């Protein structure tokens, strides 16, 4: 019987980020990029999106949610559900992070929409990144710290930092409650990423509101669900179908999913970088963490 892997969840919890074997081959990466070109080209913002509904309309969901991707996601949680499923493209020639750049910490942040139980020792909010373009040191590489979230804040300077670089297809999992950022994309080319965020179905998340622009892509996940094959229990459950019977889901897991090989995961030690913070940065970071933790307690 297929069961979630304790090793995967533990690795992400302990290290904040783990590299995984490439999940999409180069032929699929090229297909995604070619399919996304027109959608990106019609957007004028510096950060452009292709959401799950677009992917469904382009007939790409089966390419994205292949056996390897589904096996990895279901190895993290018994009944995972999506929170994000989109690709995005960011402009080059930037000296600042394209997200949270005005937070006085050079873009370093925790994802504030993560409502998690501090008593739960497992990782609860996970994102899978697949680079759709080559990402080098100056191409807006993803950066992350292993700084834990605690009411006894660790100093930034005592943490380990990683900059994830690699050719297109490079894939990794990370803990969304870890401190992370997108480094500035200083090169003159766009950087593209496929992002799939997920958590256990029992995790309580903020309610979706159509009036909040950032919720558009999450709301459109439900639009995808309306069009999925009724017998595709794995993907339907992942897209939030609460009517999928536990027995049907388990049979689908046993028939389709792969048992994750431990060799599929690897440490990110080779990507470690030195990141310096001033005393003012340290203070700001601790205050932000306290505000975040207090907000969690009040929810």
Short mmCIF file of C-alpha atoms in Angstrom, two decimals:
data_model
loop_
_atom_site.label_atom_id
_atom_site.label_comp_id
_atom_site.label_asym_id
_atom_site.label_seq_id
_atom_site.Cartn_x
_atom_site.Cartn_y
_atom_site.Cartn_z
CA UNK A 1 0.00 0.00 0.00
CA UNK A 2 1.33 3.44 -0.96
CA UNK A 3 2.02 5.61 2.09
CA UNK A 4 3.50 9.08 2.59
CA UNK A 5 7.26 9.12 3.14
CA UNK A 6 8.38 10.32 6.56
CA UNK A 7 11.87 10.90 5.14
CA UNK A 8 10.71 13.51 2.62
CA UNK A 9 8.73 15.55 5.12
CA UNK A 10 11.51 15.33 7.69
CA UNK A 11 14.14 16.45 5.19
CA UNK A 12 12.16 19.53 4.18
CA UNK A 13 11.43 20.38 7.82
CA UNK A 14 15.05 20.00 8.92
CA UNK A 15 16.75 21.73 6.01
CA UNK A 16 14.04 24.12 4.74
CA UNK A 17 14.93 23.08 1.16
CA UNK A 18 15.85 19.85 -0.61
CA UNK A 19 16.78 19.23 -4.20
CA UNK A 20 14.85 16.53 -6.05
CA UNK A 21 15.64 14.67 -9.23
CA UNK A 22 14.31 16.44 -12.34
CA UNK A 23 10.58 15.82 -12.63
CA UNK A 24 9.90 17.13 -16.15
CA UNK A 25 12.07 16.21 -19.11
CA UNK A 26 13.42 18.81 -21.51
CA UNK A 27 10.80 18.00 -24.15
CA UNK A 28 8.03 18.87 -21.69
CA UNK A 29 9.86 21.99 -20.49
CA UNK A 30 10.08 23.19 -24.10
CA UNK A 31 6.39 22.41 -24.63
CA UNK A 32 5.44 24.43 -21.54
CA UNK A 33 7.56 27.40 -22.53
CA UNK A 34 6.22 27.43 -26.09
CA UNK A 35 2.64 27.14 -24.83
CA UNK A 36 3.13 29.94 -22.28
CA UNK A 37 4.79 32.41 -24.65
CA UNK A 38 1.60 34.05 -25.95
CA UNK A 39 0.01 34.37 -22.49
CA UNK A 40 3.12 36.00 -21.04
CA UNK A 41 3.46 38.28 -24.07
CA UNK A 42 -0.02 39.75 -23.52
CA UNK A 43 0.82 40.88 -19.97
CA UNK A 44 2.60 44.15 -19.25
CA UNK A 45 3.44 43.66 -15.56
CA UNK A 46 7.03 42.95 -14.55
CA UNK A 47 5.82 39.62 -13.08
CA UNK A 48 3.56 37.68 -15.46
CA UNK A 49 1.48 34.58 -14.73
CA UNK A 50 0.06 31.49 -16.35
CA UNK A 51 -2.38 29.95 -13.87
CA UNK A 52 -3.84 26.46 -13.55
CA UNK A 53 -6.90 27.32 -15.62
CA UNK A 54 -4.66 28.42 -18.47
CA UNK A 55 -2.72 25.18 -18.16
CA UNK A 56 -5.92 23.16 -18.30
CA UNK A 57 -7.14 25.07 -21.37
CA UNK A 58 -3.79 24.44 -23.07
CA UNK A 59 -4.07 20.71 -22.33
CA UNK A 60 -0.94 20.68 -20.16
CA UNK A 61 -2.15 19.30 -16.83
CA UNK A 62 -1.23 15.71 -17.69
CA UNK A 63 2.26 16.87 -18.68
CA UNK A 64 2.70 18.74 -15.41
CA UNK A 65 1.05 16.27 -13.04
CA UNK A 66 2.90 13.22 -14.31
CA UNK A 67 3.65 10.12 -12.27
CA UNK A 68 6.85 11.57 -10.80
CA UNK A 69 5.26 14.85 -9.71
CA UNK A 70 2.18 13.22 -8.21
CA UNK A 71 4.29 10.61 -6.44
CA UNK A 72 6.43 13.33 -4.87
CA UNK A 73 3.45 15.39 -3.74
CA UNK A 74 1.62 12.40 -2.27
CA UNK A 75 4.81 11.32 -0.53
CA UNK A 76 4.57 14.50 1.57
CA UNK A 77 0.99 14.18 2.82
CA UNK A 78 -1.68 11.50 2.99
CA UNK A 79 -4.24 13.75 1.30
CA UNK A 80 -2.53 16.84 -0.15
CA UNK A 81 -4.40 19.75 -1.70
CA UNK A 82 -3.10 22.51 -3.93
CA UNK A 83 -2.74 26.09 -2.80
CA UNK A 84 -0.81 27.38 -5.83
CA UNK A 85 -0.42 26.01 -9.32
CA UNK A 86 1.00 28.49 -11.75
CA UNK A 87 4.03 29.50 -13.75
CA UNK A 88 5.45 32.98 -13.74
CA UNK A 89 7.98 35.03 -15.63
CA UNK A 90 9.95 37.97 -14.21
CA UNK A 91 11.78 40.71 -16.06
CA UNK A 92 15.53 41.05 -16.13
CA UNK A 93 17.72 44.12 -15.56
CA UNK A 94 16.53 44.45 -11.94
CA UNK A 95 18.53 45.45 -8.87
CA UNK A 96 15.81 44.45 -6.41
CA UNK A 97 13.87 41.31 -5.65
CA UNK A 98 10.63 41.18 -7.64
CA UNK A 99 8.62 40.36 -4.50
CA UNK A 100 8.61 41.99 -1.04
CA UNK A 101 11.41 44.28 -2.17
CA UNK A 102 10.10 47.12 0.00
CA UNK A 103 10.08 45.22 3.30
CA UNK A 104 13.40 46.67 4.53
CA UNK A 105 14.99 43.20 4.40
CA UNK A 106 15.97 43.17 0.72
CA UNK A 107 13.01 40.92 -0.06
CA UNK A 108 13.63 38.29 2.64
CA UNK A 109 10.26 37.17 3.99
CA UNK A 110 8.05 34.32 5.19
CA UNK A 111 4.84 33.51 3.30
CA UNK A 112 2.23 35.28 5.39
CA UNK A 113 -0.69 33.21 4.06
CA UNK A 114 0.59 30.08 5.81
CA UNK A 115 -1.63 29.22 8.75
CA UNK A 116 0.11 26.36 10.48
CA UNK A 117 -0.02 24.51 13.76
CA UNK A 118 3.17 25.12 15.72
CA UNK A 119 2.56 21.94 17.67
CA UNK A 120 2.85 19.89 14.48
CA UNK A 121 6.45 18.83 14.01
CA UNK A 122 6.03 18.05 10.33
CA UNK A 123 6.32 20.46 7.44
CA UNK A 124 2.85 21.76 6.68
CA UNK A 125 3.24 24.22 3.78
CA UNK A 126 5.38 23.11 0.86
CA UNK A 127 6.22 24.54 -2.55
CA UNK A 128 7.71 22.68 -5.47
CA UNK A 129 9.74 24.81 -7.88
CA UNK A 130 10.75 23.68 -11.36
CA UNK A 131 12.91 26.13 -13.26
CA UNK A 132 11.64 26.61 -16.81
CA UNK A 133 14.72 28.60 -17.82
CA UNK A 134 18.38 28.28 -16.89
CA UNK A 135 18.99 30.14 -13.63
CA UNK A 136 22.50 31.24 -12.74
CA UNK A 137 23.91 33.41 -9.97
CA UNK A 138 22.44 36.64 -11.37
CA UNK A 139 19.25 35.30 -12.99
CA UNK A 140 16.92 35.84 -10.04
CA UNK A 141 17.82 32.60 -8.29
CA UNK A 142 15.66 31.48 -5.38
CA UNK A 143 17.35 31.93 -1.98
CA UNK A 144 16.33 30.46 1.36
CA UNK A 145 17.48 30.26 4.97
CA UNK A 146 17.18 27.39 7.43
CA UNK A 147 16.22 29.91 10.14
CA UNK A 148 13.40 28.21 12.10
CA UNK A 149 10.23 29.98 13.16
CA UNK A 150 10.21 30.20 16.95
CA UNK A 151 9.20 32.48 19.80
CA UNK A 152 12.90 32.41 20.66
CA UNK A 153 14.13 34.00 17.43
CA UNK A 154 17.43 32.87 15.99
CA UNK A 155 19.58 35.59 14.56
CA UNK A 156 19.79 35.80 10.80
CA UNK A 157 23.58 35.69 10.99
CA UNK A 158 23.53 32.31 12.73
CA UNK A 159 21.52 30.72 9.93
CA UNK A 160 22.60 28.95 6.76
CA UNK A 161 21.60 30.39 3.40
CA UNK A 162 21.28 28.74 0.02
CA UNK A 163 21.05 30.07 -3.53
CA UNK A 164 19.45 27.54 -5.87
CA UNK A 165 20.92 27.66 -9.36
CA UNK A 166 20.55 25.19 -12.19
CA UNK A 167 19.56 24.51 -15.75
CA UNK A 168 15.93 24.44 -16.80
CA UNK A 169 14.22 21.43 -15.24
CA UNK A 170 16.09 21.94 -11.95
CA UNK A 171 13.60 21.01 -9.19
CA UNK A 172 13.40 21.48 -5.43
CA UNK A 173 10.97 21.47 -2.50
CA UNK A 174 10.96 24.13 0.19
CA UNK A 175 9.20 24.96 3.43
CA UNK A 176 7.06 28.03 2.82
CA UNK A 177 7.38 29.19 6.44
CA UNK A 178 11.18 29.44 6.05
CA UNK A 179 12.72 32.84 5.37
CA UNK A 180 13.31 33.11 1.62
CA UNK A 181 13.40 35.49 -1.31
CA UNK A 182 13.92 35.77 -5.03
CA UNK A 183 17.32 37.33 -5.61
CA UNK A 184 17.39 40.24 -8.10
CA UNK A 185 17.30 39.16 -11.75
CA UNK A 186 20.16 41.33 -12.97
CA UNK A 187 20.55 39.68 -16.35
CA UNK A 188 18.82 40.91 -19.49
CA UNK A 189 16.62 37.82 -19.91
CA UNK A 190 13.37 36.70 -18.31
CA UNK A 191 13.37 34.03 -15.62
CA UNK A 192 10.53 31.46 -15.60
CA UNK A 193 9.42 29.09 -12.83
CA UNK A 194 6.67 26.52 -12.39
CA UNK A 195 5.33 26.76 -8.82
CA UNK A 196 3.14 24.13 -7.15
CA UNK A 197 2.28 24.79 -3.48
CA UNK A 198 0.40 22.23 -1.42
CA UNK A 199 -0.42 21.09 2.11
CA UNK A 200 -2.47 18.48 3.90
CA UNK A 201 -6.22 18.81 3.42
CA UNK A 202 -6.69 19.28 7.18
CA UNK A 203 -4.62 22.48 7.20
CA UNK A 204 -6.77 25.54 7.81
CA UNK A 205 -6.02 28.38 5.41
CA UNK A 206 -7.32 31.95 5.07
CA UNK A 207 -10.66 32.10 3.20
CA UNK A 208 -10.42 33.00 -0.45
CA UNK A 209 -11.87 36.37 -1.40
CA UNK A 210 -12.43 37.50 -4.97
CA UNK A 211 -11.74 41.09 -3.90
CA UNK A 212 -8.11 40.24 -3.14
CA UNK A 213 -6.12 40.24 -6.37
CA UNK A 214 -3.55 37.72 -5.15
CA UNK A 215 -6.33 35.18 -4.62
CA UNK A 216 -7.33 35.08 -8.29
CA UNK A 217 -5.02 32.18 -9.15
CA UNK A 218 -6.19 30.15 -6.14
CA UNK A 219 -9.86 30.74 -6.94
CA UNK A 220 -9.24 29.52 -10.50
CA UNK A 221 -8.10 26.17 -9.11
CA UNK A 222 -11.78 25.43 -8.45
CA UNK A 223 -12.56 26.26 -12.07
CA UNK A 224 -10.11 23.55 -13.14
CA UNK A 225 -11.79 21.03 -10.85
CA UNK A 226 -15.09 21.51 -12.72
CA UNK A 227 -13.50 20.14 -15.91
CA UNK A 228 -11.46 17.19 -14.59
CA UNK A 229 -12.16 13.55 -15.39
CA UNK A 230 -14.48 12.17 -12.65
CA UNK A 231 -12.30 9.03 -12.47
CA UNK A 232 -9.02 10.90 -12.06
CA UNK A 233 -9.15 10.63 -8.28
CA UNK A 234 -5.54 11.65 -7.62
CA UNK A 235 -5.72 14.95 -9.49
CA UNK A 236 -9.31 15.69 -8.45
CA UNK A 237 -8.42 15.25 -4.79
CA UNK A 238 -5.33 17.40 -5.25
CA UNK A 239 -7.48 20.17 -6.76
CA UNK A 240 -9.73 20.10 -3.70
CA UNK A 241 -12.51 17.64 -4.55
CA UNK A 242 -13.86 16.65 -1.12
CA UNK A 243 -16.21 14.06 -2.62
CA UNK A 244 -13.40 11.66 -3.55
CA UNK A 245 -13.84 8.56 -1.38
CA UNK A 246 -10.85 7.50 0.71
CA UNK A 247 -10.98 3.98 -0.73
CA UNK A 248 -10.98 5.28 -4.31
CA UNK A 249 -8.06 7.56 -3.54
CA UNK A 250 -6.06 4.77 -1.95
CA UNK A 251 -6.67 2.42 -4.87
CA UNK A 252 -5.52 5.14 -7.26
CA UNK A 253 -2.37 5.67 -5.20
CA UNK A 254 -1.56 1.98 -5.17
CA UNK A 255 -2.13 1.63 -8.90
CA UNK A 256 -0.37 4.76 -10.13
CA UNK A 257 2.09 6.25 -7.68
CA UNK A 258 5.74 5.38 -7.35
CA UNK A 259 7.40 4.72 -4.02
CA UNK A 260 9.87 7.55 -3.71
CA UNK A 261 13.48 6.44 -3.84
CA UNK A 262 15.60 8.10 -1.16
CA UNK A 263 18.15 8.86 -3.88
CA UNK A 264 15.58 11.23 -5.40
CA UNK A 265 16.39 13.72 -2.62
CA UNK A 266 19.70 15.45 -2.09
CA UNK A 267 21.17 18.08 0.18
CA UNK A 268 21.59 21.68 -0.93
CA UNK A 269 24.92 22.14 0.86
CA UNK A 270 26.66 22.83 -2.44
CA UNK A 271 24.41 25.87 -2.89
CA UNK A 272 25.28 27.50 0.45
CA UNK A 273 26.11 31.20 0.29
CA UNK A 274 27.24 33.88 2.72
CA UNK A 275 24.55 36.44 3.50
CA UNK A 276 25.27 39.44 5.72
CA UNK A 277 22.74 41.30 7.85
CA UNK A 278 23.25 44.46 9.88
CA UNK A 279 22.06 44.85 13.47
CA UNK A 280 19.13 46.86 12.11
CA UNK A 281 18.27 44.00 9.74
CA UNK A 282 18.44 41.56 12.66
CA UNK A 283 16.04 43.69 14.67
CA UNK A 284 13.63 44.09 11.78
CA UNK A 285 13.67 40.35 11.12
CA UNK A 286 12.92 39.49 14.75
CA UNK A 287 10.07 42.02 14.89
CA UNK A 288 8.58 40.61 11.67
CA UNK A 289 8.74 37.09 13.12
CA UNK A 290 7.05 38.17 16.34
CA UNK A 291 4.26 39.87 14.40
CA UNK A 292 3.83 36.78 12.27
CA UNK A 293 3.67 34.48 15.30
CA UNK A 294 1.25 36.73 17.15
CA UNK A 295 -0.99 36.83 14.08
CA UNK A 296 -1.01 33.04 14.02
CA UNK A 297 -2.02 32.92 17.69
CA UNK A 298 -4.90 35.30 17.09
CA UNK A 299 -6.34 33.33 14.18
#
